[in-house]
């Protein structure tokens, strides 16, 4: 059996995109305008089928990986029949750069290199021109704001005579941008040296292959019937080795080429026609002083003297064909990584080869997918399995061909007529519709999953597929245990095999029910025995298991029962090992279900049921951790997450980093302890749930300083809990709630009282603000701030407070303010304090202000002046004759003075009216 010792995981991350247009191109006297070509292809896509649009626009058929020692790894892919070139940084939050080309490119004729801080991409176009794209690495940085002149990014060159000989494969000669080598379909090799101006100087390798291929085309029997233009001497793989170029041709001939003389020498030749291969893939790879070659089913290792050291056979190839291979030397061994293709499927095999020729092969374990999306609820979780373009294409296809079921249609039309809802039928149709939609998504995903390139980077392998990128890493012990479960293995391996066979008989509905029960257990502290709870779970499980499945279920159960003693070892393994969240989650859930049935097995007195309960509780603790980690990974958009020593502190970090709506979905996993209550209150407050947050904060307490730092909060220092909480709440904008907690602080100091006063003002809670300023702080500055704030926002409220001993201050602040209602408010304040002279003065000063803004046509304001005179006279009339006066602007105004002014004003208005009537 080939063991599975490493796992494939998608590389996450989103990339901002920068677009460029390649300059217009002259071809045989005609001009290709890039912008026009791009628009025409967009219009053509708009008329195409949704599936065709998805496959052309978002699924690549060609690409490669490039590793830069100083700038990291990059993926290069081509879309829309090679009319779009996309370059993306790997494992970095970088920009993606797209270049729209005026024509397509030749397959396998793109070479990616670097030089002087730039990424060079040289390609041969469909019309055999050489295109060079030169992108600065700084362009890919997320925060780069440079306004680049793209004219220096692109260069179009001549065809260098390759039009008649047809290109096959373009590679870097020495791993640099200055020297490239081009394999031709007729068997020739061409060297391209980049000059200072960017143009290439070409030279041909000395080899009779070209003449031989011409002869073979007419006379030799060694021809490829389906590809008459391709010589069997054409080179399909090459690699640089010291001062040589190693090549493998269609007929599996291995040659070395001296780069000083450009002459070739044959090292190995096979006459077996069944081993002919026309696909340009990696057949020769180099590492240090060794290189290896692949032919048929054998991998041969060669030393620097070109002597074959030993040969290793690849097991179980079947219909798979080699896509790529690479190797490195590790601790006196060779580590060989190979990628195999069959249709759009790929598999990765790795070999550890000792110097004595012994080989140990291993495969890549496939990550577990989330629960099948058979309902809307489950689909919400599984939606992250597919990209947005894929979902749009699937939705378009589904809307035309999927159908929603009769009951769903009737439910929609029921809005227009009385209709008795068929809930059972609706649920069934809904489930069927989601299943159809998911089937479409899975098929599109399968078509987009073909491997187009790979690279070996240390212990990791990058797999570039048509629409995504994956990294392959070594498996943890827990993952190896699950991936290599076998009835003939160790006790743990047997246990995993038996559990998997047993729980495989359960329906998805049954598993979901049990998960709900278990979540209830670890989300709250149960006030009943765990054993009694296990009996209740079993009752639910029995209802969900079809009667026809009982026989197979309990046959599989016997296998689990036989290795009962190994459950403790499995729990210990989970204590120490970390790996894929989904793997740990499924293993733990399966173990819990198995223990549940073992505990409830009738008629067996040999089982230590207390021991089973203890094991169940132990696994339940793990299940809580795995459930939280799994939900955190999902909310962060990770398709497959890893535990990576997940802890409660890590959970708080995720909560702090997530948007409020996503973090709120995780709060159900928080403990019921007081620090967790505080964290839950924070999350709820960010969601705007002030009432719920208030209850949490009242039951909460300080979390650790590390947790506070995750949320961007300062250390608590000397603050009491209520004082600190009030500051946090106020910073989030909930001042009314902050007032509540600030009011709970025992023996508050001046700083705390000032904060409470500020919160109350911001919340317009003037009752608390007044009491704090007047009775607690007793400082004129705070009282003045309160007066001005109330005058601006709630002037009538101002009149209702006594402001004992602060009357002059209120009067002075109102009189000196620039409020639009200044005089009205000043009049009302003075009347409420029985200062009639002051009230008359306020009205008179308002009257003078109104008069200043009157012209000959403003009759409304003139009437308003009359009203003000009348009000002043009424105020003065309320006083005795000797007291009927007031002072304004240093001048005394008596009742008689105001009557005289009023009479003159009225007389003037009468004269104006007479003039108008004439």
XYZ file of C-alpha atoms in Angstrom, residues 108-486:
379
model
C 4.502 26.051 -23.841
C 6.309 29.039 -25.347
C 6.396 31.352 -22.335
C 9.447 31.784 -20.118
C 9.398 33.600 -16.744
C 12.654 34.996 -15.289
C 13.855 37.973 -13.237
C 16.482 40.675 -13.585
C 17.294 43.938 -11.790
C 14.133 43.994 -9.659
C 11.839 43.147 -12.582
C 9.844 40.087 -13.554
C 10.454 39.175 -17.208
C 7.831 37.221 -19.167
C 8.910 36.313 -22.711
C 6.345 34.659 -25.002
C 5.922 33.711 -28.639
C 2.635 34.869 -30.110
C 0.282 33.078 -32.484
C 1.868 35.036 -35.358
C 5.375 33.974 -34.156
C 6.383 37.400 -32.823
C 8.298 37.597 -29.535
C 6.477 39.533 -26.793
C 8.348 40.695 -23.674
C 6.509 41.853 -20.546
C 8.783 43.500 -17.965
C 7.038 44.192 -14.624
C 8.743 45.748 -11.557
C 8.246 43.655 -8.409
C 7.221 46.827 -6.570
C 4.125 46.966 -8.775
C 2.733 43.906 -6.969
C 2.962 45.432 -3.485
C -0.453 46.052 -1.944
C 0.359 49.549 -0.651
C 2.234 50.746 -3.737
C 0.784 54.072 -4.944
C 3.377 54.800 -7.649
C 2.000 56.162 -10.927
C 3.859 53.873 -13.312
C 4.644 54.685 -16.926
C 3.651 51.393 -18.549
C 5.377 52.227 -21.848
C 8.536 50.574 -20.519
C 6.695 47.405 -19.489
C 6.209 45.961 -22.971
C 8.319 45.166 -26.025
C 7.364 43.562 -29.357
C 10.158 41.850 -31.324
C 10.550 40.144 -34.700
C 10.019 36.421 -35.305
C 13.779 35.640 -35.634
C 13.053 33.167 -38.437
C 11.043 30.744 -36.301
C 7.857 31.144 -38.360
C 8.906 28.444 -40.838
C 10.314 26.051 -38.222
C 7.507 26.308 -35.600
C 8.361 26.773 -31.896
C 7.686 23.999 -29.372
C 9.169 24.929 -25.967
C 10.789 28.094 -24.542
C 13.002 27.928 -21.430
C 15.651 29.952 -19.604
C 19.104 28.629 -20.452
C 20.921 29.299 -17.176
C 17.993 30.391 -15.013
C 18.525 34.061 -15.953
C 16.657 36.547 -18.120
C 19.619 37.183 -20.419
C 19.769 33.751 -22.086
C 16.809 31.725 -23.350
C 16.652 28.539 -25.388
C 13.905 27.618 -27.848
C 13.066 24.089 -28.940
C 11.730 23.847 -32.509
C 9.289 21.301 -33.926
C 11.837 20.122 -36.493
C 14.285 19.075 -33.762
C 16.467 22.180 -33.745
C 17.554 24.329 -30.792
C 17.912 28.117 -30.862
C 19.723 30.264 -28.300
C 18.406 33.792 -27.659
C 20.711 36.302 -25.921
C 19.091 39.495 -24.634
C 20.949 42.667 -25.575
C 21.034 45.975 -23.686
C 18.152 47.339 -25.812
C 15.974 44.319 -24.965
C 16.277 42.723 -28.411
C 17.546 39.146 -28.818
C 20.633 37.941 -30.651
C 20.001 34.403 -31.933
C 22.309 31.472 -32.630
C 21.600 27.822 -33.516
C 22.954 24.801 -31.698
C 25.156 22.604 -33.899
C 23.020 19.538 -34.558
C 21.918 17.603 -37.666
C 18.386 17.209 -36.262
C 16.894 19.704 -38.706
C 18.220 17.868 -41.798
C 17.388 14.517 -40.202
C 13.816 15.612 -39.573
C 13.449 16.741 -43.200
C 14.692 13.340 -44.343
C 12.430 11.548 -41.845
C 9.423 13.482 -43.095
C 9.786 11.937 -46.544
C 11.703 8.698 -46.093
C 11.816 7.474 -42.492
C 9.245 5.212 -40.904
C 9.902 6.878 -37.549
C 7.182 9.483 -37.994
C 4.209 10.517 -35.852
C 1.181 9.981 -38.075
C -1.125 12.331 -36.163
C 1.473 15.138 -35.984
C 3.437 15.185 -39.271
C 4.953 18.615 -38.501
C 6.605 17.282 -35.308
C 9.919 15.460 -35.541
C 10.647 12.557 -33.208
C 13.918 14.385 -32.518
C 12.085 17.489 -31.232
C 13.050 18.366 -27.661
C 10.182 18.277 -25.135
C 12.137 18.792 -21.892
C 15.377 20.543 -20.931
C 17.305 21.617 -17.845
C 20.545 23.469 -17.144
C 23.270 21.308 -15.508
C 26.642 22.949 -14.752
C 27.971 24.071 -18.174
C 25.607 21.804 -20.059
C 22.034 21.793 -21.264
C 20.307 18.436 -20.761
C 17.472 17.605 -23.163
C 14.966 14.810 -23.714
C 13.370 14.431 -27.147
C 10.112 12.905 -28.365
C 11.857 9.570 -28.935
C 13.173 9.659 -25.337
C 16.761 10.408 -26.351
C 18.800 12.042 -23.578
C 21.458 14.507 -24.778
C 23.914 16.900 -23.210
C 24.824 20.146 -24.959
C 28.056 21.984 -24.261
C 27.059 25.630 -23.778
C 30.516 26.809 -24.841
C 30.418 25.141 -28.264
C 26.608 24.643 -28.622
C 27.284 21.064 -29.705
C 25.394 17.993 -28.475
C 26.287 14.456 -27.384
C 23.850 11.596 -26.995
C 23.821 9.980 -23.531
C 20.972 7.507 -23.832
C 18.597 6.419 -26.569
C 15.635 4.049 -26.566
C 14.256 2.393 -29.683
C 10.937 1.502 -28.019
C 8.315 3.373 -30.077
C 5.703 2.799 -27.361
C 7.592 5.314 -25.223
C 7.188 8.201 -27.651
C 5.724 11.272 -25.937
C 4.865 14.546 -27.667
C 3.767 16.624 -24.646
C 6.394 19.166 -23.452
C 6.580 18.230 -19.774
C 9.423 17.887 -17.277
C 11.374 14.742 -18.175
C 14.723 15.880 -16.810
C 15.320 17.691 -13.489
C 18.487 18.858 -11.729
C 19.540 19.203 -8.088
C 23.143 19.937 -7.133
C 25.550 17.420 -8.674
C 22.794 14.991 -9.700
C 20.035 14.965 -12.287
C 17.216 12.544 -12.989
C 15.282 11.528 -16.076
C 11.912 9.873 -16.586
C 11.128 7.402 -19.352
C 8.231 4.980 -19.450
C 7.782 3.769 -15.868
C 11.343 4.370 -14.671
C 13.118 7.293 -13.036
C 16.896 7.200 -13.536
C 19.426 9.052 -11.363
C 22.644 10.349 -12.957
C 25.798 11.833 -11.452
C 27.955 14.709 -12.690
C 29.956 12.324 -14.853
C 26.760 11.372 -16.698
C 26.770 7.872 -15.276
C 23.450 6.292 -14.326
C 23.623 5.701 -10.541
C 20.419 3.666 -10.210
C 16.871 3.436 -11.548
C 13.592 3.454 -9.599
C 10.254 2.176 -10.862
C 7.060 4.177 -10.307
C 4.213 1.996 -8.944
C 0.652 1.869 -10.285
C 0.885 4.380 -13.128
C -2.124 3.019 -15.015
C -3.576 5.650 -17.343
C -1.860 8.544 -15.576
C 0.699 10.606 -17.504
C 3.516 12.665 -16.026
C 2.821 16.404 -15.796
C 5.816 17.646 -13.844
C 8.584 16.481 -11.542
C 11.259 17.995 -9.335
C 13.691 16.684 -6.772
C 16.030 17.799 -4.016
C 18.642 16.196 -1.759
C 17.664 15.811 1.900
C 19.847 14.147 4.545
C 21.631 11.818 2.130
C 18.421 10.940 0.274
C 16.648 12.139 -2.841
C 13.144 13.510 -2.426
C 11.317 13.291 -5.756
C 7.970 15.034 -6.265
C 5.869 14.044 -9.287
C 2.507 15.298 -10.534
C 0.379 12.973 -12.681
C -2.600 13.834 -14.883
C -5.586 11.891 -16.171
C -8.123 14.101 -17.902
C -8.629 17.068 -15.560
C -7.687 15.066 -12.452
C -4.256 15.145 -10.909
C -2.456 13.175 -8.220
C 0.815 13.904 -6.459
C 3.280 11.131 -5.607
C 6.484 11.537 -3.681
C 9.461 9.189 -3.442
C 12.262 9.051 -0.901
C 15.176 7.370 -2.684
C 18.222 6.151 -0.768
C 21.681 6.046 -2.313
C 21.413 2.259 -2.500
C 18.413 2.599 -4.827
C 15.672 1.621 -2.345
C 12.505 3.650 -2.875
C 9.634 4.564 -0.537
C 6.613 5.982 -2.374
C 3.868 8.069 -0.760
C 0.744 9.875 -1.970
C -1.062 13.091 -1.141
C -4.056 12.886 1.172
C -7.129 14.786 0.006
C -8.609 17.254 2.519
C -12.074 16.481 3.827
C -14.824 18.604 2.392
C -17.494 20.102 4.577
C -20.877 18.467 5.009
C -22.723 17.923 1.702
C -24.889 20.971 0.904
C -28.304 19.294 0.890
C -30.170 22.139 2.588
C -30.009 25.909 2.584
C -28.455 25.878 6.064
C -25.671 23.520 5.033
C -25.168 25.332 1.751
C -24.303 28.519 3.630
C -21.279 26.670 4.972
C -20.358 24.948 1.711
C -20.668 28.109 -0.377
C -16.998 28.918 0.270
C -16.034 25.808 -1.680
C -16.763 27.659 -4.932
C -15.559 30.937 -6.406
C -17.926 33.808 -7.188
C -17.490 33.495 -11.012
C -18.227 29.765 -10.750
C -21.390 30.404 -8.720
C -22.589 32.994 -11.242
C -22.079 30.554 -14.110
C -23.795 27.742 -12.182
C -26.734 29.992 -11.322
C -27.174 30.959 -14.973
C -27.112 27.301 -16.051
C -29.440 26.289 -13.219
C -31.971 29.014 -14.036
C -32.279 27.655 -17.580
C -32.076 23.922 -16.942
C -32.262 23.235 -13.181
C -35.823 24.104 -12.283
C -37.105 24.711 -8.805
C -39.755 22.017 -8.456
C -43.535 22.315 -8.617
C -44.019 23.044 -4.931
C -41.549 25.942 -4.972
C -43.336 27.397 -8.001
C -46.672 27.075 -6.241
C -45.262 28.709 -3.122
C -44.151 31.699 -5.183
C -47.522 31.998 -6.916
C -49.331 31.694 -3.567
C -48.704 35.397 -3.040
C -51.366 36.041 -5.673
C -54.057 33.676 -4.395
C -55.210 31.766 -1.353
C -53.114 28.665 -1.086
C -52.603 25.998 1.552
C -48.848 25.579 1.806
C -47.435 22.069 1.355
C -44.528 22.438 3.753
C -43.219 18.893 3.344
C -43.320 19.143 -0.450
C -41.695 22.554 -0.350
C -38.847 21.271 1.809
C -38.298 18.290 -0.519
C -38.301 20.490 -3.619
C -35.940 22.896 -1.911
C -33.533 20.095 -1.037
C -33.703 18.723 -4.592
C -33.097 22.179 -6.058
C -30.032 22.761 -3.896
C -28.727 19.299 -4.777
C -29.096 20.068 -8.522
C -27.403 23.413 -8.118
C -24.529 21.852 -6.188
C -24.129 19.168 -8.862
C -23.670 21.935 -11.455
C -21.137 23.668 -9.189
C -19.225 20.427 -8.686
C -19.016 19.763 -12.424
C -17.788 23.288 -13.186
C -15.313 22.971 -10.323
C -14.087 19.644 -11.733
C -13.520 21.180 -15.164
C -11.568 24.018 -13.552
C -9.386 21.776 -11.386
C -6.856 20.612 -14.002
C -3.242 21.014 -12.930
C -1.376 23.327 -15.322
C 1.892 23.772 -13.398
C 3.714 22.882 -10.194
C 6.908 23.723 -8.351
C 8.926 22.348 -5.450
C 9.755 24.932 -2.767
C 11.599 23.305 0.117
C 9.339 20.738 1.762
C 6.264 22.244 0.068
C 4.872 21.723 -3.417
C 2.783 24.349 -5.203
C 0.062 23.050 -7.516
C -1.278 25.639 -9.960
C -4.687 24.597 -11.295
C -6.906 26.195 -13.906
C -8.649 28.469 -11.391
C -6.740 28.301 -8.109
C -3.504 27.517 -6.326
C -2.822 24.835 -3.719
C 0.100 24.106 -1.467
C 1.049 20.577 -0.462
C 2.583 20.230 2.985
C 3.694 17.287 5.140
C 0.827 15.654 7.037
C 0.621 15.721 10.809
C 0.408 12.483 12.775
C -3.357 12.906 13.162
C -3.840 13.333 9.418
C -1.633 10.354 8.612
C -3.688 8.255 11.011
C -6.936 9.198 9.279
C -5.627 9.012 5.708
C -3.979 5.609 6.212
C -6.684 3.854 8.242
C -6.494 0.159 7.456
